[in-house]
Structures are given as C-alpha cells and as structure tokens.
Amino acid sequence: MKSIICTLLCGITTGAFAQEDLDKLIDLGNPKNEKVTATFKSGSLINLKTTETIHRNELDFKVDHRFGDIAGSAGGSKNFFGLDNSSDIRIGLDYGLLDNLTIGIARAKGATEIRQLYEANLKYRFLEQTVDNSVPVSIAFFGSTTVSAMEASEDKNSAANFDDFSDRMSYVSQLIIARKFSSDISFALVPTYLHRNFTAFNDQNNMFAIGIGGRAKVSNRIAVVADYFLPFRQSSKKQYRENITGQRYYNALGVGLEMDTGGHIFHLNFTNATAMQESQFISETNSSWGKGQFRWGFSIARRFSFDKKAKE
C-alpha cells in the first residue's frame, strides 16, 4: 500500500506542470492567473477533508450515516448485509464566515469506546490554484476539537475512564494540499496530526498520519471518489494494544460514488472505517476489507444561502 501512495505522490508532483490538462478550464478572454474553481464538489470525500469551503453567508447541513459490516461474521443476510445495524451517525452544520473561511459544529454517535461526540471545527483555505500554474495547488488548514459527553467508565484501563473534563477532549490538525489536474481529475494530500488528551492504558496520545484521496468525474453528475489514511503508530504500543484487545489495527480505505442532484451532493460509499471523526477512524480502525468488514455509508448535504445580494 505504501508503494501505491508513493506512486500517487509522484503523479501529483509530475502533473503539477502539465499545463495542457488545465487548458480546457480557461475561457478565452479571462486572465491567466484566474483561480481554479470546484477542485472538489464538497468539503469531504469519504473520510478525507478537501480544500472546499462554504461561500460567505451560506449554511451547509450535512448528514452522514454508516451501517454495519456487509460480510464477515457480523454481516451477511442475517443482518441484511449491515443495514440492520448502525456503526456511526453524524449530523453537522457548516457556515461560511468568508468565502475561504468556514466554521462548523457537529454531533456524532461515535464508533469506538468513546461515544456521544460533540465537535467544533474550522477550515481556512489560504492558497488557491491558478489556471496558469503560477500557483500549482490549493492549500487549506482544517482543525477540530472533539469532546465526549458519555458517562465516565469505572474501568481504570478504559479510554473512557475520565477523571477531568479535559480527558474527554481530542484535537485534529490537517494541512490539505489539493490539485485539479483537469476538469475531470482532482487529488488531495493531507498530512495530519492527532492528539488525544486521554487514551486507554499504554496507547499513544499523539499520532501523525497522511491521507490521500481523489475524485474522477465519469459524467456531468457522477464521479468516483476514493481516499486512504496511513497512520504512523508506535510499533511497541500498537503490538501491546493488539495483544490486549485481540484486535488488529487497519488503515482506513474508502471508495464511493458522488452524485450531484442540483440542490444536493449525495455520496454513496464503502469503507472499513466504522467511525467518522478523524480522532477515531485514524487511530482505531479495527475492521478489515479482507474479512468482509466494510460497510455501506452515505452522506447528503443541503446548502442554504443567507446572502440577500446574491439572492437578488
């Protein structure tokens, strides 16, 4: 899998200078330093955030849902291929303070030992790709703070054995680097830092990871999307946790379809990640594609404008 990531990274670097792929994006008469628009159609692919932000004075309402395992010991026809179960649910609101600055709040069920999650987040796009390649990529910063509202566990080895309020909190910082190679192809590279104030015994509080994802349009309304996260776990702690829990850690991989219905952006996806919050699926994905432990999921977003001038 690492070789796949290296290949994709080399492709991004090489493609950064392929001006001919972007020529179709330039309308005659427009300035060459015009900014590239719609690198992606929404603020996230499956598990990976994109550089897209909400326009100023717009509100984006989004619902994400993930079901149970399609196959494997917990899936199959007895559970209607996972549709009888729900691994995680997330409801979020994002608001555009500026065209390149979005703030958001969300509530998620949670899919690890830590549940009842409340999130506050911010995304700031500070660099935008131009059609003449004078700026070859778009770059955005995403940061989130998540707090658990669940009742504290009495198990001293549990990740939910909260003594202080700060033990309930986790933080994620991401630098999202994206490029639109043509009107049909976009890629993103996402270096990530995760910090959890409190973890299960002998688990790691700090973790670095790198995510990669892409979008390929197959028609005016439909695109294929995919993303993958590679966390850099400390081998000693990883082995200890796997021995204690009896479960292996896997890297989150998702593939899906993106459908633009005009008023909505709808994603139908498949992923081995049960959780939706970065603080959970990056560090604690215990499901394997090879064992049939992947699931249906969907997200649907609806955007509302409060800009009176734009309406007029």
PDB file of C-alpha atoms in Angstrom, residues 35 51 53 99-101 122-129 135 137-142 174-177:
ATOM      1  CA  LYS A  35      -8.285  30.847  -9.765  1.00  0.00           C
ATOM      2  CA  THR A  51      -9.961  22.228   0.345  1.00  0.00           C
ATOM      3  CA  THR A  53     -15.129  25.861   1.826  1.00  0.00           C
ATOM      4  CA  ASP A  99     -15.574  32.641   1.049  1.00  0.00           C
ATOM      5  CA  ASN A 100     -12.410  30.909   2.231  1.00  0.00           C
ATOM      6  CA  LEU A 101     -13.211  30.538   5.951  1.00  0.00           C
ATOM      7  CA  LEU A 122     -12.649  25.418  11.334  1.00  0.00           C
ATOM      8  CA  LYS A 123     -11.366  25.299   7.760  1.00  0.00           C
ATOM      9  CA  TYR A 124      -9.325  28.108   6.209  1.00  0.00           C
ATOM     10  CA  ARG A 125      -8.211  27.977   2.561  1.00  0.00           C
ATOM     11  CA  PHE A 126      -5.236  30.323   2.312  1.00  0.00           C
ATOM     12  CA  LEU A 127      -3.880  29.392  -1.115  1.00  0.00           C
ATOM     13  CA  GLU A 128      -5.754  28.725  -4.355  1.00  0.00           C
ATOM     14  CA  GLN A 129      -4.552  27.068  -7.551  1.00  0.00           C
ATOM     15  CA  VAL A 135       0.081  28.709  -8.034  1.00  0.00           C
ATOM     16  CA  VAL A 137      -2.001  23.777  -5.743  1.00  0.00           C
ATOM     17  CA  SER A 138      -4.703  24.845  -3.328  1.00  0.00           C
ATOM     18  CA  ILE A 139      -3.916  24.579   0.390  1.00  0.00           C
ATOM     19  CA  ALA A 140      -6.274  24.720   3.364  1.00  0.00           C
ATOM     20  CA  PHE A 141      -5.950  24.212   7.108  1.00  0.00           C
ATOM     21  CA  PHE A 142      -8.542  22.163   8.980  1.00  0.00           C
ATOM     22  CA  GLN A 174      -4.705  18.890   8.966  1.00  0.00           C
ATOM     23  CA  LEU A 175      -2.968  20.611   6.085  1.00  0.00           C
ATOM     24  CA  ILE A 176      -4.948  19.854   2.937  1.00  0.00           C
ATOM     25  CA  ILE A 177      -2.975  20.130  -0.309  1.00  0.00           C
TER      26      ILE A 177
END
